[in-house]
mmCIF file of C-alpha atoms in Angstrom:
data_model
loop_
_atom_site.group_PDB
_atom_site.id
_atom_site.type_symbol
_atom_site.label_atom_id
_atom_site.label_comp_id
_atom_site.label_asym_id
_atom_site.label_seq_id
_atom_site.Cartn_x
_atom_site.Cartn_y
_atom_site.Cartn_z
ATOM 1 C CA MET A 281 -8.814 -23.527 3.895
ATOM 2 C CA SER A 282 -11.603 -22.238 5.426
ATOM 3 C CA ARG A 283 -13.599 -22.282 1.943
ATOM 4 C CA PRO A 284 -15.878 -25.065 0.842
ATOM 5 C CA GLY A 285 -14.141 -25.563 -2.441
ATOM 6 C CA PHE A 286 -10.867 -25.868 -0.934
ATOM 7 C CA LEU A 287 -10.186 -29.802 -1.795
ATOM 8 C CA LEU A 288 -10.973 -29.068 -5.461
ATOM 9 C CA SER A 289 -8.733 -26.183 -5.771
ATOM 10 C CA ALA A 290 -5.000 -26.335 -6.828
ATOM 11 C CA TRP A 291 -3.871 -25.397 -2.857
ATOM 12 C CA PRO A 292 -3.494 -29.077 -1.505
ATOM 13 C CA TRP A 293 -1.278 -29.922 -4.712
ATOM 14 C CA ARG A 294 0.472 -26.783 -4.141
ATOM 15 C CA SER A 295 1.324 -27.669 -0.876
ATOM 16 C CA ALA A 296 2.037 -31.187 -1.266
ATOM 17 C CA ALA A 297 4.521 -29.813 -4.123
ATOM 18 C CA TYR A 298 5.705 -27.329 -1.811
ATOM 19 C CA LEU A 299 6.643 -29.848 1.019
ATOM 20 C CA LEU A 300 7.831 -32.426 -1.608
ATOM 21 C CA THR A 301 10.421 -29.932 -3.193
ATOM 22 C CA GLY A 302 11.330 -29.120 0.494
ATOM 23 C CA ALA A 303 12.108 -32.533 1.347
ATOM 24 C CA VAL A 304 14.697 -32.869 -1.868
ATOM 25 C CA THR A 305 16.261 -29.529 -1.589
ATOM 26 C CA GLY A 306 16.527 -30.221 1.755
ATOM 27 C CA ALA A 307 18.525 -33.710 1.367
ATOM 28 C CA VAL A 308 20.621 -31.904 -1.242
ATOM 29 C CA THR A 309 21.598 -28.924 0.769
ATOM 30 C CA LEU A 310 22.261 -31.558 3.679
ATOM 31 C CA VAL A 311 24.851 -33.422 1.501
ATOM 32 C CA GLY A 312 26.451 -30.506 0.161
ATOM 33 C CA THR A 313 26.848 -28.582 3.237
ATOM 34 C CA VAL A 314 28.249 -31.575 5.015
ATOM 35 C CA THR A 315 30.548 -32.418 1.824
ATOM 36 C CA ALA A 316 31.627 -28.658 2.037
ATOM 37 C CA ALA A 317 32.645 -28.739 5.635
ATOM 38 C CA ALA A 318 34.273 -32.035 5.437
ATOM 39 C CA VAL A 319 36.650 -30.885 2.615
ATOM 40 C CA CYS A 320 37.256 -27.746 4.191
ATOM 41 C CA GLY A 321 38.495 -29.415 7.462
ATOM 42 C CA VAL A 322 40.367 -31.497 5.671
ATOM 43 C CA LEU A 323 42.132 -28.747 3.534
ATOM 44 C CA THR A 324 42.353 -26.409 6.796
ATOM 45 C CA LEU A 325 45.287 -28.567 7.798
ATOM 46 C CA VAL A 326 47.343 -27.509 4.979
ATOM 47 C CA LEU A 327 45.815 -24.014 4.902
ATOM 48 C CA VAL A 328 44.090 -24.293 1.795
ATOM 49 C CA GLY A 329 40.709 -24.788 3.136
ATOM 50 C CA LEU A 330 40.413 -21.510 5.109
ATOM 51 C CA PRO A 331 39.338 -19.594 1.686
ATOM 52 C CA LEU A 332 36.830 -22.202 1.556
ATOM 53 C CA LEU A 333 35.245 -21.529 4.462
ATOM 54 C CA VAL A 334 34.250 -17.986 3.104
ATOM 55 C CA VAL A 335 32.386 -20.153 0.314
ATOM 56 C CA VAL A 336 30.379 -22.197 3.191
ATOM 57 C CA ALA A 337 29.822 -18.905 4.778
ATOM 58 C CA LEU A 338 27.967 -17.827 1.699
ATOM 59 C CA GLY A 339 26.419 -20.848 0.846
ATOM 60 C CA GLY A 340 23.091 -19.585 2.447
ATOM 61 C CA ILE A 341 22.681 -17.224 -0.391
ATOM 62 C CA PRO A 342 21.958 -19.540 -3.262
ATOM 63 C CA VAL A 343 19.705 -21.554 -0.827
ATOM 64 C CA ALA A 344 17.865 -18.746 0.025
ATOM 65 C CA TRP A 345 17.180 -17.837 -3.367
ATOM 66 C CA VAL A 346 15.826 -21.135 -4.057
ATOM 67 C CA GLU A 347 13.529 -20.938 -1.165
ATOM 68 C CA ARG A 348 12.255 -17.777 -2.206
ATOM 69 C CA LEU A 349 11.281 -19.256 -5.671
ATOM 70 C CA ARG A 350 9.695 -22.310 -3.682
ATOM 71 C CA LEU A 351 7.480 -19.982 -1.635
ATOM 72 C CA ARG A 352 5.649 -18.713 -4.677
ATOM 73 C CA LEU A 353 3.861 -22.336 -4.705
ATOM 74 C CA ILE A 354 2.303 -21.474 -1.268
ATOM 75 C CA ALA A 355 2.346 -17.639 -0.836
ATOM 76 C CA ARG A 356 0.567 -15.040 -2.824
ATOM 77 C CA ASP A 357 3.029 -12.349 -2.348
ATOM 78 C CA PRO A 358 6.616 -12.734 -2.967
ATOM 79 C CA VAL A 359 9.340 -12.470 -0.191
ATOM 80 C CA SER A 360 11.972 -9.783 -0.509
ATOM 81 C CA GLY A 361 15.404 -10.727 -0.161
ATOM 82 C CA ARG A 362 17.393 -7.636 -1.137
ATOM 83 C CA HIS A 363 21.336 -7.634 -0.366
ATOM 84 C CA GLN A 364 23.444 -4.462 0.170
ATOM 85 C CA ALA A 365 24.891 -3.085 -3.036
ATOM 86 C CA PRO A 366 28.536 -3.115 -2.992
ATOM 87 C CA ALA A 367 30.515 0.221 -2.185
ATOM 88 C CA ALA A 368 32.908 -0.477 -5.169
ATOM 89 C CA PRO A 369 33.268 -2.894 -8.141
ATOM 90 C CA GLY A 370 35.162 -6.122 -7.868
ATOM 91 C CA LEU A 371 35.085 -9.493 -6.014
ATOM 92 C CA TRP A 372 36.606 -8.369 -3.061
ATOM 93 C CA ALA A 373 34.358 -5.518 -2.371
ATOM 94 C CA TRP A 374 31.110 -7.839 -2.819
ATOM 95 C CA LEU A 375 32.663 -10.625 -0.314
ATOM 96 C CA THR A 376 33.326 -7.960 2.214
ATOM 97 C CA THR A 377 29.876 -6.553 2.021
ATOM 98 C CA ARG A 378 28.307 -9.771 1.908
ATOM 99 C CA LEU A 379 30.194 -10.909 4.847
ATOM 100 C CA ARG A 380 28.899 -7.814 6.806
ATOM 101 C CA GLU A 381 25.550 -7.467 6.491
ATOM 102 C CA GLN A 382 23.227 -9.533 8.676
ATOM 103 C CA ALA A 383 21.074 -10.817 5.746
ATOM 104 C CA THR A 384 23.991 -13.153 4.770
ATOM 105 C CA TRP A 385 24.145 -14.667 8.300
ATOM 106 C CA ARG A 386 20.613 -14.934 8.560
ATOM 107 C CA GLU A 387 20.358 -17.089 5.658
ATOM 108 C CA LEU A 388 23.240 -19.097 6.644
ATOM 109 C CA GLY A 389 21.642 -19.928 9.986
ATOM 110 C CA TYR A 390 18.567 -20.859 7.867
ATOM 111 C CA THR A 391 20.297 -23.255 5.805
ATOM 112 C CA LEU A 392 21.653 -25.034 8.827
ATOM 113 C CA LEU A 393 18.555 -25.085 10.169
ATOM 114 C CA PHE A 394 16.786 -26.446 6.991
ATOM 115 C CA ALA A 395 19.759 -28.953 6.320
ATOM 116 C CA GLY A 396 19.402 -30.583 9.801
ATOM 117 C CA LEU A 397 15.651 -30.112 11.032
ATOM 118 C CA LEU A 398 13.141 -28.897 8.617
ATOM 119 C CA TRP A 399 13.417 -31.123 5.329
ATOM 120 C CA PRO A 400 12.994 -34.174 7.470
ATOM 121 C CA VAL A 401 9.622 -32.451 8.709
ATOM 122 C CA ASP A 402 8.633 -31.912 5.406
ATOM 123 C CA ALA A 403 9.360 -35.359 4.305
ATOM 124 C CA LEU A 404 7.515 -36.951 7.484
ATOM 125 C CA ALA A 405 4.542 -34.403 6.523
ATOM 126 C CA ILE A 406 4.227 -35.461 3.134
ATOM 127 C CA THR A 407 4.516 -39.053 3.386
ATOM 128 C CA VAL A 408 1.776 -39.139 6.454
ATOM 129 C CA ALA A 409 -0.702 -36.752 4.866
ATOM 130 C CA LEU A 410 -0.238 -38.008 1.185
ATOM 131 C CA PHE A 411 1.536 -41.075 0.524
ATOM 132 C CA PHE A 412 0.052 -43.454 3.232
ATOM 133 C CA PRO A 413 -3.471 -42.239 2.268
ATOM 134 C CA LEU A 414 -2.828 -42.617 -1.244
ATOM 135 C CA SER A 415 -1.119 -46.058 -0.828
ATOM 136 C CA MET A 416 -4.330 -47.307 1.136
ATOM 137 C CA ALA A 417 -6.206 -46.059 -1.484
ATOM 138 C CA ALA A 418 -4.549 -48.154 -4.139
ATOM 139 C CA THR A 419 -5.203 -51.369 -2.487
ATOM 140 C CA PRO A 420 -7.757 -53.012 -4.805
ATOM 141 C CA LEU A 421 -5.147 -52.107 -7.406
ATOM 142 C CA LEU A 422 -2.072 -53.757 -5.912
ATOM 143 C CA MET A 423 -4.189 -56.780 -4.705
ATOM 144 C CA ALA A 424 -5.127 -57.147 -8.438
ATOM 145 C CA THR A 425 -1.517 -56.643 -9.714
ATOM 146 C CA ILE A 426 1.073 -57.491 -7.372
ATOM 147 C CA GLY A 427 -1.038 -59.576 -5.436
ATOM 148 C CA ASP A 428 -2.670 -61.965 -7.989
ATOM 149 C CA GLY A 429 -6.130 -61.141 -6.803
ATOM 150 C CA HIS A 430 -5.337 -63.037 -3.536
ATOM 151 C CA GLU A 431 -4.203 -60.487 -1.002
ATOM 152 C CA ALA A 432 -2.298 -56.998 -0.739
ATOM 153 C CA LYS A 433 -0.461 -55.415 1.920
ATOM 154 C CA VAL A 434 -1.329 -52.373 3.515
ATOM 155 C CA LEU A 435 1.293 -50.061 4.308
ATOM 156 C CA LYS A 436 3.616 -53.181 4.790
ATOM 157 C CA GLN A 437 1.756 -54.032 7.818
ATOM 158 C CA TRP A 438 -1.623 -55.456 7.306
ATOM 159 C CA THR A 439 -2.294 -58.007 5.012
ATOM 160 C CA VAL A 440 -5.804 -57.753 3.183
ATOM 161 C CA THR A 441 -7.041 -61.260 1.561
ATOM 162 C CA THR A 442 -10.977 -60.422 0.364
ATOM 163 C CA TRP A 443 -12.232 -57.754 -2.006
ATOM 164 C CA PRO A 444 -14.677 -56.454 0.355
ATOM 165 C CA ALA A 445 -11.786 -55.738 2.831
ATOM 166 C CA ALA A 446 -9.408 -53.899 -0.426
ATOM 167 C CA PHE A 447 -12.504 -51.979 -1.297
ATOM 168 C CA ALA A 448 -12.870 -50.687 2.349
ATOM 169 C CA VAL A 449 -9.374 -50.199 2.767
ATOM 170 C CA ALA A 450 -9.436 -47.903 -0.178
ATOM 171 C CA VAL A 451 -12.392 -45.782 0.794
ATOM 172 C CA LEU A 452 -10.925 -45.105 4.026
ATOM 173 C CA GLY A 453 -7.492 -44.098 2.159
ATOM 174 C CA LEU A 454 -9.767 -41.784 0.232
ATOM 175 C CA LEU A 455 -11.355 -40.301 3.230
ATOM 176 C CA LEU A 456 -7.848 -40.183 4.735
ATOM 177 C CA THR A 457 -6.612 -38.039 1.564
ATOM 178 C CA GLY A 458 -8.937 -35.498 2.203
ATOM 179 C CA LEU A 459 -7.925 -34.791 5.856
ATOM 180 C CA GLY A 460 -4.523 -35.074 4.999
ATOM 181 C CA ALA A 461 -5.024 -32.162 2.395
ATOM 182 C CA TYR A 462 -5.918 -29.847 5.031
ATOM 183 C CA ALA A 463 -2.827 -31.535 7.120
ATOM 184 C CA LEU A 464 -0.832 -30.695 4.117
ATOM 185 C CA GLY A 465 -2.286 -26.914 3.853
ATOM 186 C CA VAL A 466 -1.469 -26.389 7.495
ATOM 187 C CA ALA A 467 2.172 -27.672 7.500
ATOM 188 C CA ALA A 468 3.147 -25.597 4.415
ATOM 189 C CA GLY A 469 1.703 -22.981 5.668
ATOM 190 C CA ALA A 470 3.560 -23.082 8.857
ATOM 191 C CA ARG A 471 6.497 -23.915 6.925
ATOM 192 C CA ALA A 472 6.024 -21.020 4.778
ATOM 193 C CA GLY A 473 5.694 -18.640 7.512
ATOM 194 C CA LEU A 474 8.654 -19.727 9.474
ATOM 195 C CA THR A 475 10.779 -19.657 6.024
ATOM 196 C CA ARG A 476 9.631 -15.928 5.508
ATOM 197 C CA LEU A 477 10.106 -14.924 9.190
ATOM 198 C CA LEU A 478 13.925 -16.268 8.677
ATOM 199 C CA ILE A 479 14.931 -14.956 5.115
ATOM 200 C CA ALA A 480 13.019 -12.045 4.306
ATOM 201 C CA SER A 481 14.475 -9.055 3.995
ATOM 202 C CA ARG A 482 13.539 -6.565 6.760
ATOM 203 C CA GLU A 483 14.233 -3.645 4.595
ATOM 204 C CA GLY A 484 11.842 -5.056 2.046
ATOM 205 C CA GLU A 485 9.098 -5.536 4.410
ATOM 206 C CA LEU A 486 9.719 -1.942 5.628
ATOM 207 C CA GLY A 487 9.633 -0.714 2.103
ATOM 208 C CA ALA A 488 6.477 -2.512 1.294
ATOM 209 C CA ARG A 489 4.823 -1.143 4.604
ATOM 210 C CA VAL A 490 5.935 2.398 3.324
ATOM 211 C CA VAL A 491 4.276 2.019 0.104
ATOM 212 C CA GLU A 492 0.890 0.697 1.503
ATOM 213 C CA LEU A 493 0.875 3.435 3.634
ATOM 214 C CA ALA A 494 1.529 6.075 0.952
ATOM 215 C CA ARG A 495 -1.435 4.301 -0.871
ATOM 216 C CA SER A 496 -3.864 4.519 1.973
ATOM 217 C CA ARG A 497 -2.699 7.683 2.561
ATOM 218 C CA VAL A 498 -3.730 8.877 -1.128
ATOM 219 C CA ARG A 499 -7.045 6.903 -0.922
ATOM 220 C CA LEU A 500 -7.937 8.656 2.279
ATOM 221 C CA VAL A 501 -7.133 11.959 0.683
ATOM 222 C CA ASP A 502 -9.324 11.242 -2.520
ATOM 223 C CA ALA A 503 -11.942 10.086 -0.154
ATOM 224 C CA PHE A 504 -12.070 13.140 1.805
ATOM 225 C CA GLU A 505 -11.916 15.580 -1.259
ATOM 226 C CA ALA A 506 -14.956 13.285 -2.669
ATOM 227 C CA GLU A 507 -16.748 13.901 0.690
ATOM 228 C CA ARG A 508 -16.013 17.610 0.482
ATOM 229 C CA ARG A 509 -17.534 17.710 -2.891
ATOM 230 C CA ARG A 510 -20.490 15.859 -2.162
ATOM 231 C CA ILE A 511 -21.406 18.332 0.971
ATOM 232 C CA GLU A 512 -20.719 21.190 -1.488
ATOM 233 C CA ARG A 513 -23.451 19.700 -3.761
ATOM 234 C CA ASP A 514 -25.789 18.932 -0.988
ATOM 235 C CA LEU A 515 -25.481 22.295 0.403
ATOM 236 C CA HIS A 516 -25.742 24.188 -3.152
ATOM 237 C CA ASP A 517 -28.983 21.834 -4.362
ATOM 238 C CA GLY A 518 -30.633 21.402 -1.254
ATOM 239 C CA ALA A 519 -30.302 23.903 1.774
ATOM 240 C CA GLN A 520 -29.216 26.959 -0.851
ATOM 241 C CA GLN A 521 -32.231 26.543 -2.785
ATOM 242 C CA ARG A 522 -34.646 26.082 -0.076
ATOM 243 C CA LEU A 523 -33.181 29.231 1.836
ATOM 244 C CA VAL A 524 -33.561 31.299 -1.627
ATOM 245 C CA ALA A 525 -37.134 30.026 -2.029
ATOM 246 C CA LEU A 526 -37.923 31.376 1.451
ATOM 247 C CA THR A 527 -36.153 34.235 1.066
ATOM 248 C CA MET A 528 -38.460 35.026 -1.989
ATOM 249 C CA ALA A 529 -41.486 33.890 0.029
ATOM 250 C CA LEU A 530 -40.761 36.327 2.607
ATOM 251 C CA GLY A 531 -40.239 39.281 -0.103
ATOM 252 C CA LEU A 532 -43.369 38.699 -1.663
ATOM 253 C CA ALA A 533 -45.049 38.511 1.719
ATOM 254 C CA ARG A 534 -43.478 41.662 2.636
ATOM 255 C CA LEU A 535 -44.417 43.494 -0.578
ATOM 256 C CA ASP A 536 -48.461 42.255 0.186
ATOM 257 C CA ALA A 537 -48.729 42.894 4.008
ATOM 258 C CA PRO A 538 -50.198 46.316 4.694
ATOM 259 C CA PRO A 539 -47.755 48.805 6.766
ATOM 260 C CA GLY A 540 -47.505 47.920 10.392
ATOM 261 C CA PRO A 541 -45.823 45.829 12.748
ATOM 262 C CA LEU A 542 -46.476 42.864 10.717
ATOM 263 C CA ALA A 543 -44.782 44.278 7.619
ATOM 264 C CA ASP A 544 -42.132 45.460 9.846
ATOM 265 C CA GLN A 545 -41.199 41.785 11.218
ATOM 266 C CA LEU A 546 -41.675 40.563 7.715
ATOM 267 C CA ALA A 547 -38.544 42.953 6.629
ATOM 268 C CA LYS A 548 -36.687 41.812 9.716
ATOM 269 C CA ALA A 549 -37.386 38.439 8.866
ATOM 270 C CA HIS A 550 -36.335 38.868 5.055
ATOM 271 C CA GLU A 551 -33.218 40.729 5.940
ATOM 272 C CA GLU A 552 -32.057 38.083 8.235
ATOM 273 C CA ALA A 553 -32.938 35.235 5.672
ATOM 274 C CA GLY A 554 -30.861 37.135 3.196
ATOM 275 C CA LYS A 555 -28.161 37.523 5.467
ATOM 276 C CA ALA A 556 -28.226 33.248 6.075
ATOM 277 C CA LEU A 557 -28.218 32.861 2.336
ATOM 278 C CA ALA A 558 -24.973 35.059 1.945
ATOM 279 C CA GLU A 559 -23.267 33.257 5.060
ATOM 280 C CA LEU A 560 -24.457 29.542 3.390
ATOM 281 C CA ARG A 561 -22.900 30.973 0.133
ATOM 282 C CA GLU A 562 -19.435 31.468 1.749
ATOM 283 C CA LEU A 563 -19.722 28.410 3.519
ATOM 284 C CA ILE A 564 -20.464 26.707 0.457
ATOM 285 C CA HIS A 565 -17.382 28.259 -1.611
ATOM 286 C CA GLY A 566 -15.482 27.393 1.611
ATOM 287 C CA VAL A 567 -16.189 23.553 1.571
ATOM 288 C CA HIS A 568 -15.290 23.450 -2.201
ATOM 289 C CA PRO A 569 -15.919 26.106 -4.720
ATOM 290 C CA LYS A 570 -17.957 25.333 -7.777
ATOM 291 C CA VAL A 571 -15.862 27.422 -9.877
ATOM 292 C CA LEU A 572 -12.866 24.981 -9.055
ATOM 293 C CA THR A 573 -15.113 22.174 -9.926
ATOM 294 C CA ASP A 574 -16.371 23.718 -13.354
ATOM 295 C CA TYR A 575 -13.666 25.662 -14.495
ATOM 296 C CA GLY A 576 -10.091 24.691 -12.812
ATOM 297 C CA LEU A 577 -7.177 25.873 -10.482
ATOM 298 C CA GLN A 578 -6.511 29.152 -12.956
ATOM 299 C CA ALA A 579 -9.843 30.512 -12.362
ATOM 300 C CA ALA A 580 -10.628 29.446 -8.772
ATOM 301 C CA VAL A 581 -7.429 31.295 -7.920
ATOM 302 C CA ALA A 582 -8.282 34.190 -9.802
ATOM 303 C CA ASP A 583 -11.698 34.441 -7.908
ATOM 304 C CA ALA A 584 -9.390 33.688 -4.754
ATOM 305 C CA ALA A 585 -7.535 37.032 -5.796
ATOM 306 C CA ASP A 586 -10.545 39.127 -6.468
ATOM 307 C CA ARG A 587 -12.217 38.420 -3.074
ATOM 308 C CA CYS A 588 -9.072 39.273 -1.396
ATOM 309 C CA VAL A 589 -8.988 42.592 0.587
ATOM 310 C CA VAL A 590 -5.284 43.303 -0.664
ATOM 311 C CA PRO A 591 -4.820 43.677 -4.298
ATOM 312 C CA VAL A 592 -3.334 40.661 -5.591
ATOM 313 C CA ASP A 593 -1.495 40.013 -9.160
ATOM 314 C CA VAL A 594 -1.979 36.820 -10.580
ATOM 315 C CA ASP A 595 0.459 35.048 -13.116
ATOM 316 C CA LEU A 596 -0.506 31.500 -13.294
ATOM 317 C CA ALA A 597 -0.557 29.645 -16.472
ATOM 318 C CA LEU A 598 -1.224 25.770 -16.574
ATOM 319 C CA PRO A 599 -2.071 23.979 -19.895
ATOM 320 C CA GLY A 600 -4.112 21.229 -18.383
ATOM 321 C CA ARG A 601 -5.581 20.351 -14.726
ATOM 322 C CA PRO A 602 -3.955 18.334 -11.888
ATOM 323 C CA PRO A 603 -5.450 15.387 -10.261
ATOM 324 C CA GLN A 604 -8.682 16.557 -8.193
ATOM 325 C CA ALA A 605 -6.627 15.935 -4.932
ATOM 326 C CA VAL A 606 -3.648 18.147 -5.793
ATOM 327 C CA GLU A 607 -6.135 20.951 -7.388
ATOM 328 C CA SER A 608 -7.844 21.207 -4.233
ATOM 329 C CA ALA A 609 -4.831 21.017 -1.923
ATOM 330 C CA ALA A 610 -3.448 23.705 -4.250
ATOM 331 C CA TYR A 611 -6.312 25.846 -4.403
ATOM 332 C CA PHE A 612 -6.726 25.862 -0.123
ATOM 333 C CA VAL A 613 -2.988 26.413 0.117
ATOM 334 C CA VAL A 614 -3.266 29.953 -1.931
ATOM 335 C CA CYS A 615 -6.813 30.998 -0.251
ATOM 336 C CA GLU A 616 -5.063 30.433 3.231
ATOM 337 C CA ALA A 617 -1.698 32.084 2.265
ATOM 338 C CA LEU A 618 -4.006 34.917 0.707
ATOM 339 C CA ALA A 619 -5.974 35.141 4.147
ATOM 340 C CA ASN A 620 -2.174 35.172 6.191
ATOM 341 C CA VAL A 621 -1.324 38.001 3.955
ATOM 342 C CA ALA A 622 -4.609 40.029 4.513
ATOM 343 C CA ARG A 623 -4.526 39.560 8.278
ATOM 344 C CA HIS A 624 -0.953 39.403 9.222
ATOM 345 C CA SER A 625 1.177 41.044 6.799
ATOM 346 C CA GLY A 626 0.085 44.337 6.581
ATOM 347 C CA ALA A 627 1.537 44.476 2.627
ATOM 348 C CA GLY A 628 0.042 46.531 0.224
ATOM 349 C CA ARG A 629 0.284 44.297 -2.414
ATOM 350 C CA ALA A 630 0.242 40.535 -3.296
ATOM 351 C CA ARG A 631 1.362 37.804 -6.067
ATOM 352 C CA VAL A 632 0.195 34.439 -7.061
ATOM 353 C CA SER A 633 2.662 33.052 -9.603
ATOM 354 C CA GLY A 634 3.253 29.498 -10.810
ATOM 355 C CA GLY A 635 2.796 26.825 -13.381
ATOM 356 C CA HIS A 636 3.799 23.098 -14.175
ATOM 357 C CA ARG A 637 7.324 22.167 -15.053
ATOM 358 C CA GLY A 638 9.433 19.544 -14.478
ATOM 359 C CA GLY A 639 6.463 17.088 -13.406
ATOM 360 C CA ARG A 640 5.513 19.328 -10.628
ATOM 361 C CA LEU A 641 3.050 21.786 -10.179
ATOM 362 C CA VAL A 642 4.777 25.081 -8.717
ATOM 363 C CA LEU A 643 2.761 28.045 -6.779
ATOM 364 C CA GLU A 644 4.710 31.034 -5.068
ATOM 365 C CA VAL A 645 2.547 33.645 -3.197
ATOM 366 C CA SER A 646 4.467 36.623 -2.097
ATOM 367 C CA ASP A 647 3.556 40.152 -0.670
ATOM 368 C CA ASP A 648 5.576 43.099 0.245
ATOM 369 C CA GLY A 649 4.470 43.180 4.027
ATOM 370 C CA ARG A 650 6.301 43.652 7.066
ATOM 371 C CA GLY A 651 7.631 39.896 7.164
ATOM 372 C CA GLY A 652 8.530 37.819 10.053
ATOM 373 C CA ALA A 653 5.628 34.931 9.659
ATOM 374 C CA ASP A 654 6.188 32.226 12.376
ATOM 375 C CA PRO A 655 4.718 28.717 12.038
ATOM 376 C CA SER A 656 4.434 28.451 15.737
ATOM 377 C CA ALA A 657 2.235 31.874 16.155
ATOM 378 C CA GLY A 658 -0.838 30.100 15.026
ATOM 379 C CA SER A 659 -0.818 31.740 11.064
ATOM 380 C CA GLY A 660 -2.043 28.214 9.754
ATOM 381 C CA LEU A 661 1.532 27.771 8.104
ATOM 382 C CA THR A 662 1.378 24.095 9.940
ATOM 383 C CA GLY A 663 -1.681 22.850 8.356
ATOM 384 C CA LEU A 664 -0.521 24.163 5.249
ATOM 385 C CA ALA A 665 2.487 22.007 5.654
ATOM 386 C CA ASP A 666 0.497 19.006 6.340
ATOM 387 C CA ARG A 667 -1.915 19.581 3.733
ATOM 388 C CA VAL A 668 1.289 19.730 1.212
ATOM 389 C CA SER A 669 3.400 17.018 3.049
ATOM 390 C CA VAL A 670 0.016 14.448 2.561
ATOM 391 C CA LEU A 671 0.371 14.798 -1.074
ATOM 392 C CA ASP A 672 4.034 14.172 -1.311
ATOM 393 C CA GLY A 673 4.495 18.079 -1.896
ATOM 394 C CA ARG A 674 6.799 20.335 -0.413
ATOM 395 C CA LEU A 675 6.851 23.902 0.910
ATOM 396 C CA ALA A 676 9.263 26.393 1.850
ATOM 397 C CA LEU A 677 8.797 29.486 3.519
ATOM 398 C CA THR A 678 11.090 32.848 3.483
ATOM 399 C CA SER A 679 9.750 35.809 5.547
ATOM 400 C CA PRO A 680 12.643 37.931 7.206
ATOM 401 C CA PRO A 681 11.704 40.481 9.374
ATOM 402 C CA GLY A 682 10.558 43.549 7.136
ATOM 403 C CA GLY A 683 9.876 41.737 4.501
ATOM 404 C CA PRO A 684 8.887 40.551 1.937
ATOM 405 C CA THR A 685 7.538 37.399 2.094
ATOM 406 C CA LEU A 686 7.513 34.109 -0.416
ATOM 407 C CA LEU A 687 5.661 31.009 0.110
ATOM 408 C CA ARG A 688 6.761 28.265 -2.554
ATOM 409 C CA VAL A 689 4.807 25.001 -2.848
ATOM 410 C CA GLU A 690 5.366 22.065 -5.185
ATOM 411 C CA PHE A 691 2.955 19.007 -5.861
ATOM 412 C CA PRO A 692 4.765 16.209 -7.988
ATOM 413 C CA CYS A 693 1.851 15.577 -10.763
ATOM 414 C CA GLU A 694 0.571 15.270 -14.328
ATOM 415 C CA LEU A 695 -1.599 17.359 -16.078
ATOM 416 C CA THR A 696 -4.710 16.514 -18.088
ATOM 417 C CA ARG A 697 -6.569 18.193 -20.563
ATOM 418 C CA ALA A 698 -9.602 20.048 -19.426
ATOM 419 C CA ALA A 699 -11.655 18.397 -21.601
ATOM 420 C CA ASP A 700 -10.665 14.960 -20.265
ATOM 421 C CA ARG A 701 -11.309 16.291 -16.822
ATOM 422 C CA SER A 702 -14.906 17.695 -17.989
ATOM 423 C CA ALA A 703 -16.025 14.356 -19.563
#
């Protein structure tokens, strides 16, 4: 409503349609509710109307269904109205389920409120904000037709006998129509909000929030991985190249310098620059290894196995590449697991195996060490579990005292062809 084009949009007319259909539907609901209650009251005297009272109690279900359809006129997102599924087939199971759940009684309460109070409010709003201004705007037409050009009634209260007065009332009616459009928007928005509050399924809203949280979590993971790759590129193409140039310059200066204290200082500076370059390369590899970006998870795991101090056998076969977030998480899980093997297990050999089957990327890291891995001992297992859970994955650890230790991780994902990822 705060946008400049509100009056020229379809929203005022949609608001009017929502309130007008609310008045009509509410009147029909009132007549039906009163009629059903009266019939049940009369028939209850002969014990026939008691089953009909159950029908009256369930009368809120169709009314709520109609209200959810009407809400689409004014609400951008649909309103969930999911009921519980019966535990068994048959009419009796359906009736008992409906009568036991809160949604049925909440919808019945809304139906009674709608039939007794809300629809007259809808009718009053549509009459005051739309019908009255339109009636005033039509004063010249009424004067020319019904009044034979001599007079016209304004809202059945005032009589207009001259054409200038008729056109003045028409201009006033047009201005009031514009103001009434905003009033219709306010009234329809308030009614839609109240209806949503009373008949919306709490389970549906919770499910929608869970879905949105999952989507936002995926977006955060993607943004985090993109930032890691950006940092890796900046370090690789910026700081590392400058440090390489500095190392080369110090090496050339060391060769040209005559023997003496200056040559010794240049040698130390050259050695320190080489160490700094080696540390920077390790840092870049830890942030996001280039082999993972260029060649995929299989090559990156083989590279991590070659750098591990414990001999590692790799048996990983992937016909394609998983999504970037899954690929990165799987790689760092393997790296952390191999680091734990090297630091804590005392193993003589380790093995990394896995593949893609059943729509899941499965990786297993095992060793023949002493076992007894404890997540609370600061071994990084808690961090691994958090990294896996962010992507809806599962992590299982088997590490009895005396070994062996088996770490299994699964990520739900689909593989893409390497050519597609390269493109």
